[in-house]
Coordinates of C-alpha atoms and ligand atoms in Angstrom, one line a residue:
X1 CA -112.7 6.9 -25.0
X2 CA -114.1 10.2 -23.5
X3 CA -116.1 9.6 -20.4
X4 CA -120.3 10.9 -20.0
X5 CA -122.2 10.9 -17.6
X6 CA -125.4 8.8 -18.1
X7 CA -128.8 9.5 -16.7
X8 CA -131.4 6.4 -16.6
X9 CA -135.1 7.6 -15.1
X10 CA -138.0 5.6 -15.4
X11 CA -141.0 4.1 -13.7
X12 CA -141.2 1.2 -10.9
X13 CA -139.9 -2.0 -12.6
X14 CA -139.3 -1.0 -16.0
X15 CA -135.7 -2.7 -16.4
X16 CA -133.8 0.3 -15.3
X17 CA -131.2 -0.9 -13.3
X18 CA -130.0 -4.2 -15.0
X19 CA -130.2 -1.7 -18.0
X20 CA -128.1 0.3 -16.0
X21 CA -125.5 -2.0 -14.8
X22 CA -125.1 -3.8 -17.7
X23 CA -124.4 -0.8 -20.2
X24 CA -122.0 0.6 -17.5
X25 CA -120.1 -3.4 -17.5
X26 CA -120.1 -2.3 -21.5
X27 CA -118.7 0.7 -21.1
X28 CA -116.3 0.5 -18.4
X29 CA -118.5 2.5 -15.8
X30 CA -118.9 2.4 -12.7
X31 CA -122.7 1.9 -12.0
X32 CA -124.6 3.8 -9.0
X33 CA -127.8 2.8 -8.2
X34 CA -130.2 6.1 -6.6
X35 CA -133.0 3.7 -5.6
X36 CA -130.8 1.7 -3.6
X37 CA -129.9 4.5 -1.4
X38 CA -133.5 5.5 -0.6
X39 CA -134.1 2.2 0.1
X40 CA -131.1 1.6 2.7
X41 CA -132.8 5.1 4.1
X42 CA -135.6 3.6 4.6
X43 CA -134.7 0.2 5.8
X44 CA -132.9 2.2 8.2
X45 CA -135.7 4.4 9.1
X46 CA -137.7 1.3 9.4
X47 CA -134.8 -0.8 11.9
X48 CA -135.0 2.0 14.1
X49 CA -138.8 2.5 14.2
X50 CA -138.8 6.4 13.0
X51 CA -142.1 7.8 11.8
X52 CA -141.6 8.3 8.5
X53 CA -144.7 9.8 7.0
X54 CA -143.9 13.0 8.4
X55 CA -140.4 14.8 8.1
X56 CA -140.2 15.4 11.8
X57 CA -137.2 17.3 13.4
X58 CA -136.5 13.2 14.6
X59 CA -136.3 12.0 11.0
X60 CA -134.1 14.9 10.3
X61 CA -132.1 14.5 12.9
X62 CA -131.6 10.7 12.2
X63 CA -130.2 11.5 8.9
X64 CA -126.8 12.2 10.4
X65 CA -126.8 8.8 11.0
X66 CA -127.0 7.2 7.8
X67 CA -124.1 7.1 5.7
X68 CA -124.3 4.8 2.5
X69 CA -121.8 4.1 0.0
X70 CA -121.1 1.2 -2.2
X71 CA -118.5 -1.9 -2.3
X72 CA -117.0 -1.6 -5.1
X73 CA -115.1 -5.3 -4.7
X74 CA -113.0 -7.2 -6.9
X75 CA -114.9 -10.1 -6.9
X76 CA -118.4 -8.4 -7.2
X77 CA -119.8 -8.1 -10.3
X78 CA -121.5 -4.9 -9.4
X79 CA -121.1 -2.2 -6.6
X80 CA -123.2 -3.1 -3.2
X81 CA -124.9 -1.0 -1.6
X82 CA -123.9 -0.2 2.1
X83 CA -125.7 0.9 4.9
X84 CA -123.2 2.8 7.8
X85 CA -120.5 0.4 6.3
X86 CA -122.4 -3.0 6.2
X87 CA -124.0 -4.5 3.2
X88 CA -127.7 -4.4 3.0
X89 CA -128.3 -5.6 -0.9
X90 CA -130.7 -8.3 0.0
X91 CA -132.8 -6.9 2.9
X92 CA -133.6 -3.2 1.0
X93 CA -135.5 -5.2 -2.1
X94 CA -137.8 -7.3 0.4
X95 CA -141.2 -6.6 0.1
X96 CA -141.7 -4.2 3.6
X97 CA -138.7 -1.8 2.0
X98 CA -140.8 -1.8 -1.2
X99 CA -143.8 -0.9 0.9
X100 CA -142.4 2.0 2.2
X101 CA -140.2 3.6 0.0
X102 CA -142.0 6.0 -1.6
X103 CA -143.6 7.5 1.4
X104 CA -139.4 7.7 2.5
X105 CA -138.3 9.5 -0.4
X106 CA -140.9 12.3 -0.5
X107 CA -139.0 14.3 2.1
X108 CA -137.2 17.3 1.3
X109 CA -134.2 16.7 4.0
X110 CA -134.3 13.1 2.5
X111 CA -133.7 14.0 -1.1
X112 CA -131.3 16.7 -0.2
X113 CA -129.3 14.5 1.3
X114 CA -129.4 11.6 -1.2
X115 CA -128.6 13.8 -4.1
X116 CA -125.7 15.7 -2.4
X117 CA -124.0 11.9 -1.5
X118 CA -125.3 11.3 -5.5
X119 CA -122.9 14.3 -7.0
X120 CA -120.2 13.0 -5.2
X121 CA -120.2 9.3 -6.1
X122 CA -120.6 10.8 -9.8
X123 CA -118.7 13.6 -9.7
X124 CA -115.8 11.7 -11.6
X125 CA -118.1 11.3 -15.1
X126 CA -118.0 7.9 -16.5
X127 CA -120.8 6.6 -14.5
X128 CA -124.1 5.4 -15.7
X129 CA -126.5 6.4 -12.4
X130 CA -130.7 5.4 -12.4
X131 CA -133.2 7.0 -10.8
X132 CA -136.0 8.9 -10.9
X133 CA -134.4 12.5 -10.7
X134 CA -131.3 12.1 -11.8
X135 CA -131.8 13.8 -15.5
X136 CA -133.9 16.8 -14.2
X137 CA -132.1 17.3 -10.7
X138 CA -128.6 15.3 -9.9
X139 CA -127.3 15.4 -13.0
X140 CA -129.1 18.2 -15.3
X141 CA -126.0 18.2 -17.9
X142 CA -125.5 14.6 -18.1
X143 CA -124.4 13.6 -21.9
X144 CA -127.1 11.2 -22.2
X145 CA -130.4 11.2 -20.7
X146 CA -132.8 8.3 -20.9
X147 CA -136.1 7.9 -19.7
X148 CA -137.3 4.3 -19.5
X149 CA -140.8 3.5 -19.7
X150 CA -143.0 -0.2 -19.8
X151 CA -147.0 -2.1 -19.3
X152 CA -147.6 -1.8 -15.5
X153 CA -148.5 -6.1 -16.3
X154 CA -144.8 -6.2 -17.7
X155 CA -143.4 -4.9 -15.3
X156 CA -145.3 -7.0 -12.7
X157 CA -144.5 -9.9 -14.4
X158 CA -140.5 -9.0 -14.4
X159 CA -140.4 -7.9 -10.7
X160 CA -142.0 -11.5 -9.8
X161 CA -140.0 -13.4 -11.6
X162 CA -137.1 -11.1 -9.5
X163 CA -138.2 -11.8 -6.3
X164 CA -138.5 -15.6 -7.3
X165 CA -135.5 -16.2 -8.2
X166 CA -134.1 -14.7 -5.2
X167 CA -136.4 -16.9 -3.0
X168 CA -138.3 -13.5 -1.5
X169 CA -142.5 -14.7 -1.9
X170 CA -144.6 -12.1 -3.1
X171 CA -147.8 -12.1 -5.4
X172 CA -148.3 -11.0 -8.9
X173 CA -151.6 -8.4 -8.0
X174 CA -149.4 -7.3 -5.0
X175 CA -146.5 -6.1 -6.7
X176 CA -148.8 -4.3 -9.4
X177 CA -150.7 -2.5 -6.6
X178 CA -146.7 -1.6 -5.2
X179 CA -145.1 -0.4 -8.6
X180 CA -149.1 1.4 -9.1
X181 CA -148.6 2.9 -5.9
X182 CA -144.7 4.4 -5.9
X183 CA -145.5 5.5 -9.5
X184 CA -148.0 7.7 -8.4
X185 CA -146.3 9.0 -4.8
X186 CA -143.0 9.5 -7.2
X187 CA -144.8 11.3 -10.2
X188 CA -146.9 13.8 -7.9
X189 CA -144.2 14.9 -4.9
X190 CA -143.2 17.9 -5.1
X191 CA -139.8 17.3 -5.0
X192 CA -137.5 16.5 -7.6
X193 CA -140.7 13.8 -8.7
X194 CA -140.4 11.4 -11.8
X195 CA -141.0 13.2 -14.8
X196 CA -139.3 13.2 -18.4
X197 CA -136.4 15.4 -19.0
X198 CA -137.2 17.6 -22.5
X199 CA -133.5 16.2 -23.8
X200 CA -134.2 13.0 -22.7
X201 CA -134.5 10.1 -25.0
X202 CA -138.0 7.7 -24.5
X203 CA -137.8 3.7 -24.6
X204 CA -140.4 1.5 -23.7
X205 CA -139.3 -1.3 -22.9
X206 CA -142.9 -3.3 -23.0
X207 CA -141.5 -5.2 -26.1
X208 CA -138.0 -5.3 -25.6
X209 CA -135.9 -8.2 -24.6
X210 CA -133.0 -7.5 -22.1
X211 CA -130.7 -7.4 -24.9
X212 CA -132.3 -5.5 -26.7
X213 CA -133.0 -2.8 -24.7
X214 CA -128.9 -2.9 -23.6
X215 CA -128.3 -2.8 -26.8
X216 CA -130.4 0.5 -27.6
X217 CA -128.6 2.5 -24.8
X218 CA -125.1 1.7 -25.6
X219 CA -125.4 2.7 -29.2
X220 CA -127.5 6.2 -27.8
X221 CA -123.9 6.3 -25.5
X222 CA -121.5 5.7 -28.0
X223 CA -122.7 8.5 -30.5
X224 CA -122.4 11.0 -26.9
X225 CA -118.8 9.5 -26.5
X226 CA -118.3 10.1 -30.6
X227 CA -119.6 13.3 -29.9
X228 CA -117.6 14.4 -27.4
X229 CA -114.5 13.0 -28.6
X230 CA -115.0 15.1 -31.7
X231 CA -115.6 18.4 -30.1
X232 CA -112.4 17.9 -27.6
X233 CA -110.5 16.9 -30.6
X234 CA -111.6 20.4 -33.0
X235 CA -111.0 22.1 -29.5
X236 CA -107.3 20.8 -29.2
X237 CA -106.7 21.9 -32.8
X238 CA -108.0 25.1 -32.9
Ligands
CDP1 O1 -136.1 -0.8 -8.9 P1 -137.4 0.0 -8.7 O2 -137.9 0.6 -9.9 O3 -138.4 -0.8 -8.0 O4 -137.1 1.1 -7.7 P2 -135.8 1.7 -7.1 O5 -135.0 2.3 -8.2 O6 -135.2 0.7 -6.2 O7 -136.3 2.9 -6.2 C1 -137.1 2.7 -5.1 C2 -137.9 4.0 -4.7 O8 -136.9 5.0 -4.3 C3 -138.7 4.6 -5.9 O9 -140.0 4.1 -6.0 C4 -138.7 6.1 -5.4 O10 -139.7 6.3 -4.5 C5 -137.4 6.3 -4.7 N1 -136.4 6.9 -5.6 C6 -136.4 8.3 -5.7 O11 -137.3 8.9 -5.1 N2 -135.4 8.9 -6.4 C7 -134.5 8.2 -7.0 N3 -133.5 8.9 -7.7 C8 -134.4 6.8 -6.9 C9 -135.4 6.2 -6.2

């Protein structure tokens, strides 16, 4: 089976990245998860009481500090995230991350940086990575390009449940002002901001069930890997 590359961008909360890492379980690919990565940034940012609304030359500077990878154990069922070699899964999805995020990711030297360690944990190809930039900027020749969409109440509704089960309290008309909020910091930056890629395929996901909506982007990978296959094989013989 030839290996793509798979680009998942989307709004706050729209089923993205349990999309994401279940297609990738699917498929045999390895899942990478952008948001996560801006989040350790700013969880770090945030442990060590940087300003982060402006990209000062001490934000910058702090940078060289952060290195984040992922686990990739045997006995995990998806890669955790890292933060200068300890995991930090938990802590980056509470509630003050969330808060923050946005404002975090809007810097130039920020994104740089993220996208640079990105291409590298992708480089290989088979890899299913979601984000918000990762069609139009990381990965502008990724095989299959999707662009995930849903209600602002469904995804409220989904994100609570989230937290709930994971024991973090929050309120439903909170986390709607949150996803409100990041959606429009992420859509208006000026860098690499969430927008649609013109070869990118739509799906809302407001009436979707998980499986469904797994389902969906498998099939839209499977014709890419068909497609590929085919071309390398009429390559080979001619
Ligand atoms: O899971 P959720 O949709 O809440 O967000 P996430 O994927 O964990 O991303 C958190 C935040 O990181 C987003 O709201 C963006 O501000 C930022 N982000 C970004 O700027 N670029 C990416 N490729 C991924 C995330």
């Amino acid at each position: 089976m030839k290996d793509i590359t798979i680009a998942i961008d989307g709004y706050a909360g729209c089923g993205k990245s349990s999309t994401a890492k279940e297609v990738a379980k699917k498929l045999g690919y390895l899942y990478i998860d952008s948001g996560a990565m801006y989040r350790a940034v700013s969880l770090h940012f945030w442990r060590h009481n940087i300003d982060f609304e402006n990209e000062s030359e001490e934000l910058i500077e702090e940078l060289e500090n952060i290195y984040i990878d992922f686990n990739f154990g045997r006995n995990k069922p998806f890669p955790v995230v890292t933060l200068n070699g300890v995991e930090v899964e938990d802590e980056i999805r509470k509630p003050e991350i969330s808060a923050i995020v946005s404002q975090v990711s809007v810097h130039k030297s920020v994104r740089r940086e993220m996208v640079s360690q990105q291409r590298r944990l992708g480089e290989a190809g088979g890899v299913v990575m979601d984000g918000r930039d990762i069609g139009t900027v990381v990965f502008p020749n990724a095989e299959l390009k999707v662009f995930m969409t849903a209600s602002i109440d469904k995804r409220a509704e989904r994100r609570l449940a989230e937290l709930q089960s994971k024991g973090i309290p929050a309120s439903l008309e909170d986390i709607k002002a949150n996803l409100a909020q990041r959606d429009h910091i992420d859509s208006s930056r000026e860098v690499g901001p969430l927008k649609q890629a013109p070869d990118a395929v739509l799906i809302d996901t407001t009436n979707l069930n998980f499986d469904e909506q797994v389902d969906l982007v498998c099939k839209l990978a499977k014709e890419k890997i068909a497609k590929k296959s085919n071309k390398k094989t009429s390559q080979s013989r001619s």
